């Protein structure tokens, strides 16, 4: 596409948006509303995945060694566990480490554990983090087969709940985004249809003098993209303002989740902007293509 043609197409697209003022504003407002809802689901989805990662870090498996395990057996068991594909990390805890941790947990009642240094009731263990929570059951089964491992403790219920909620949010977000995208496409298609009707005489003249089909089509395609991107950018601004306000409110009032944190705006703004502009452009182009195919005989 020549630069001069590109300028002409964009210029004609802007003129058409202005000429069809009320319908263009209606289309932009529709895209804006759809993108705000879509953006809310996108922000929720991003943070749900982020929180799921935090939970995954906390959903660790504890493997307890047999009481009579030697240092060599413990070292061998650690090597075997680290060799399991789905194991991300293995942190060893000696009997002494566990006893000291128990003292800290007991606080003022720590004296109740005095005298257990020689006859330590705890066992050596490993704290194991996984790469993929969905494979936890198979990984636990492999750990149980490691020589010297007497017991494996896990939070399978918590793991399953995290996976179920994450998958539900992802599925819901996909279908909501798809539905809103389709609605926006049809609204933009109606706007382009009016633009085609308003320029029908000009289009006939252009066809008569030999203008190519795509030379006639491109201004309408750019018009749809302008409408889609405009609505998306406004929605991005509103979502950003709301998200920054939410984070500020949480920080200012001291309302914070003890276990989990939300993504900072600096971490997600570029993802939101690229997603909004990209989706807005695709929706606009799709709406234009649908209308051109039905109402422009070129």
PDB file of N, CA and C in Angstrom, residues 50-89:
ATOM      1  N   UNK A  50      -2.406 -14.767  38.982  1.00  0.00           N
ATOM      2  CA  UNK A  50      -1.304 -14.323  39.847  1.00  0.00           C
ATOM      3  C   UNK A  50      -1.460 -14.894  41.255  1.00  0.00           C
ATOM      4  N   UNK A  51      -2.682 -14.834  41.767  1.00  0.00           N
ATOM      5  CA  UNK A  51      -2.950 -15.387  43.097  1.00  0.00           C
ATOM      6  C   UNK A  51      -2.787 -16.904  43.088  1.00  0.00           C
ATOM      7  N   UNK A  52      -3.209 -17.532  41.974  1.00  0.00           N
ATOM      8  CA  UNK A  52      -3.049 -18.986  41.861  1.00  0.00           C
ATOM      9  C   UNK A  52      -1.574 -19.372  41.925  1.00  0.00           C
ATOM     10  N   UNK A  53      -0.712 -18.550  41.304  1.00  0.00           N
ATOM     11  CA  UNK A  53       0.729 -18.813  41.380  1.00  0.00           C
ATOM     12  C   UNK A  53       1.230 -18.677  42.817  1.00  0.00           C
ATOM     13  N   UNK A  54       0.693 -17.682  43.541  1.00  0.00           N
ATOM     14  CA  UNK A  54       1.086 -17.508  44.943  1.00  0.00           C
ATOM     15  C   UNK A  54       0.626 -18.701  45.784  1.00  0.00           C
ATOM     16  N   UNK A  55      -0.596 -19.156  45.506  1.00  0.00           N
ATOM     17  CA  UNK A  55      -1.110 -20.312  46.243  1.00  0.00           C
ATOM     18  C   UNK A  55      -0.281 -21.547  45.919  1.00  0.00           C
ATOM     19  N   UNK A  56       0.096 -21.660  44.643  1.00  0.00           N
ATOM     20  CA  UNK A  56       0.902 -22.813  44.237  1.00  0.00           C
ATOM     21  C   UNK A  56       2.216 -22.838  45.009  1.00  0.00           C
ATOM     22  N   UNK A  57       2.788 -21.650  45.241  1.00  0.00           N
ATOM     23  CA  UNK A  57       4.030 -21.601  46.015  1.00  0.00           C
ATOM     24  C   UNK A  57       3.811 -22.054  47.454  1.00  0.00           C
ATOM     25  N   UNK A  58       2.566 -21.849  47.952  1.00  0.00           N
ATOM     26  CA  UNK A  58       2.266 -22.209  49.336  1.00  0.00           C
ATOM     27  C   UNK A  58       1.749 -23.646  49.462  1.00  0.00           C
ATOM     28  N   UNK A  59       1.247 -24.195  48.373  1.00  0.00           N
ATOM     29  CA  UNK A  59       0.728 -25.569  48.406  1.00  0.00           C
ATOM     30  C   UNK A  59       1.886 -26.547  48.225  1.00  0.00           C
ATOM     31  N   UNK A  60       2.724 -26.603  49.226  1.00  0.00           N
ATOM     32  CA  UNK A  60       3.897 -27.457  49.138  1.00  0.00           C
ATOM     33  C   UNK A  60       3.617 -28.822  49.753  1.00  0.00           C
ATOM     34  N   UNK A  61       4.379 -29.779  49.318  1.00  0.00           N
ATOM     35  CA  UNK A  61       4.258 -31.150  49.812  1.00  0.00           C
ATOM     36  C   UNK A  61       5.346 -31.387  50.858  1.00  0.00           C
ATOM     37  N   UNK A  62       4.978 -32.070  51.921  1.00  0.00           N
ATOM     38  CA  UNK A  62       5.934 -32.394  52.981  1.00  0.00           C
ATOM     39  C   UNK A  62       6.166 -33.902  52.965  1.00  0.00           C
ATOM     40  N   UNK A  63       7.404 -34.299  52.709  1.00  0.00           N
ATOM     41  CA  UNK A  63       7.763 -35.718  52.700  1.00  0.00           C
ATOM     42  C   UNK A  63       8.578 -36.029  53.954  1.00  0.00           C
ATOM     43  N   UNK A  64       8.075 -36.962  54.772  1.00  0.00           N
ATOM     44  CA  UNK A  64       8.733 -37.309  56.036  1.00  0.00           C
ATOM     45  C   UNK A  64       9.521 -38.604  55.878  1.00  0.00           C
ATOM     46  N   UNK A  65      10.754 -38.578  56.344  1.00  0.00           N
ATOM     47  CA  UNK A  65      11.604 -39.760  56.283  1.00  0.00           C
ATOM     48  C   UNK A  65      11.316 -40.688  57.465  1.00  0.00           C
ATOM     49  N   UNK A  66      11.697 -41.945  57.305  1.00  0.00           N
ATOM     50  CA  UNK A  66      11.566 -42.907  58.402  1.00  0.00           C
ATOM     51  C   UNK A  66      12.465 -42.467  59.560  1.00  0.00           C
ATOM     52  N   UNK A  67      12.050 -42.790  60.786  1.00  0.00           N
ATOM     53  CA  UNK A  67      12.764 -42.307  61.976  1.00  0.00           C
ATOM     54  C   UNK A  67      14.208 -42.789  62.031  1.00  0.00           C
ATOM     55  N   UNK A  68      14.468 -43.981  61.504  1.00  0.00           N
ATOM     56  CA  UNK A  68      15.822 -44.540  61.597  1.00  0.00           C
ATOM     57  C   UNK A  68      16.661 -44.256  60.351  1.00  0.00           C
ATOM     58  N   UNK A  69      16.265 -43.275  59.549  1.00  0.00           N
ATOM     59  CA  UNK A  69      17.005 -42.966  58.319  1.00  0.00           C
ATOM     60  C   UNK A  69      18.378 -42.380  58.647  1.00  0.00           C
ATOM     61  N   UNK A  70      19.382 -42.834  57.918  1.00  0.00           N
ATOM     62  CA  UNK A  70      20.738 -42.306  58.086  1.00  0.00           C
ATOM     63  C   UNK A  70      20.925 -41.080  57.192  1.00  0.00           C
ATOM     64  N   UNK A  71      22.011 -40.347  57.432  1.00  0.00           N
ATOM     65  CA  UNK A  71      22.301 -39.167  56.610  1.00  0.00           C
ATOM     66  C   UNK A  71      22.455 -39.549  55.137  1.00  0.00           C
ATOM     67  N   UNK A  72      23.071 -40.695  54.889  1.00  0.00           N
ATOM     68  CA  UNK A  72      23.262 -41.146  53.510  1.00  0.00           C
ATOM     69  C   UNK A  72      21.918 -41.449  52.844  1.00  0.00           C
ATOM     70  N   UNK A  73      21.020 -42.084  53.575  1.00  0.00           N
ATOM     71  CA  UNK A  73      19.694 -42.396  53.030  1.00  0.00           C
ATOM     72  C   UNK A  73      18.890 -41.118  52.760  1.00  0.00           C
ATOM     73  N   UNK A  74      19.039 -40.134  53.663  1.00  0.00           N
ATOM     74  CA  UNK A  74      18.336 -38.859  53.482  1.00  0.00           C
ATOM     75  C   UNK A  74      18.854 -38.142  52.237  1.00  0.00           C
ATOM     76  N   UNK A  75      20.175 -38.138  52.052  1.00  0.00           N
ATOM     77  CA  UNK A  75      20.772 -37.491  50.882  1.00  0.00           C
ATOM     78  C   UNK A  75      20.345 -38.186  49.594  1.00  0.00           C
ATOM     79  N   UNK A  76      20.286 -39.530  49.635  1.00  0.00           N
ATOM     80  CA  UNK A  76      19.862 -40.287  48.459  1.00  0.00           C
ATOM     81  C   UNK A  76      18.393 -40.011  48.129  1.00  0.00           C
ATOM     82  N   UNK A  77      17.556 -39.940  49.172  1.00  0.00           N
ATOM     83  CA  UNK A  77      16.135 -39.655  48.954  1.00  0.00           C
ATOM     84  C   UNK A  77      15.950 -38.266  48.348  1.00  0.00           C
ATOM     85  N   UNK A  78      16.718 -37.304  48.824  1.00  0.00           N
ATOM     86  CA  UNK A  78      16.614 -35.941  48.272  1.00  0.00           C
ATOM     87  C   UNK A  78      16.968 -35.932  46.787  1.00  0.00           C
ATOM     88  N   UNK A  79      18.031 -36.636  46.435  1.00  0.00           N
ATOM     89  CA  UNK A  79      18.448 -36.690  45.030  1.00  0.00           C
ATOM     90  C   UNK A  79      17.360 -37.319  44.159  1.00  0.00           C
ATOM     91  N   UNK A  80      16.720 -38.371  44.667  1.00  0.00           N
ATOM     92  CA  UNK A  80      15.664 -39.041  43.899  1.00  0.00           C
ATOM     93  C   UNK A  80      14.441 -38.132  43.733  1.00  0.00           C
ATOM     94  N   UNK A  81      14.108 -37.392  44.783  1.00  0.00           N
ATOM     95  CA  UNK A  81      12.952 -36.487  44.706  1.00  0.00           C
ATOM     96  C   UNK A  81      13.239 -35.347  43.730  1.00  0.00           C
ATOM     97  N   UNK A  82      14.449 -34.786  43.791  1.00  0.00           N
ATOM     98  CA  UNK A  82      14.818 -33.693  42.885  1.00  0.00           C
ATOM     99  C   UNK A  82      14.818 -34.137  41.430  1.00  0.00           C
ATOM    100  N   UNK A  83      14.981 -35.430  41.198  1.00  0.00           N
ATOM    101  CA  UNK A  83      15.006 -35.952  39.828  1.00  0.00           C
ATOM    102  C   UNK A  83      13.609 -36.107  39.231  1.00  0.00           C
ATOM    103  N   UNK A  84      12.568 -35.997  40.051  1.00  0.00           N
ATOM    104  CA  UNK A  84      11.192 -36.115  39.551  1.00  0.00           C
ATOM    105  C   UNK A  84      10.859 -34.881  38.714  1.00  0.00           C
ATOM    106  N   UNK A  85      10.279 -35.102  37.541  1.00  0.00           N
ATOM    107  CA  UNK A  85      10.093 -34.030  36.551  1.00  0.00           C
ATOM    108  C   UNK A  85       9.271 -32.852  37.073  1.00  0.00           C
ATOM    109  N   UNK A  86       8.224 -33.112  37.840  1.00  0.00           N
ATOM    110  CA  UNK A  86       7.307 -32.049  38.263  1.00  0.00           C
ATOM    111  C   UNK A  86       7.738 -31.357  39.553  1.00  0.00           C
ATOM    112  N   UNK A  87       8.893 -31.703  40.073  1.00  0.00           N
ATOM    113  CA  UNK A  87       9.391 -31.087  41.310  1.00  0.00           C
ATOM    114  C   UNK A  87      10.194 -29.840  40.963  1.00  0.00           C
ATOM    115  N   UNK A  88       9.781 -28.697  41.544  1.00  0.00           N
ATOM    116  CA  UNK A  88      10.471 -27.429  41.277  1.00  0.00           C
ATOM    117  C   UNK A  88      11.639 -27.216  42.230  1.00  0.00           C
ATOM    118  N   UNK A  89      11.429 -27.539  43.518  1.00  0.00           N
ATOM    119  CA  UNK A  89      12.496 -27.356  44.501  1.00  0.00           C
ATOM    120  C   UNK A  89      12.281 -28.291  45.681  1.00  0.00           C
TER     121      UNK A  89
END
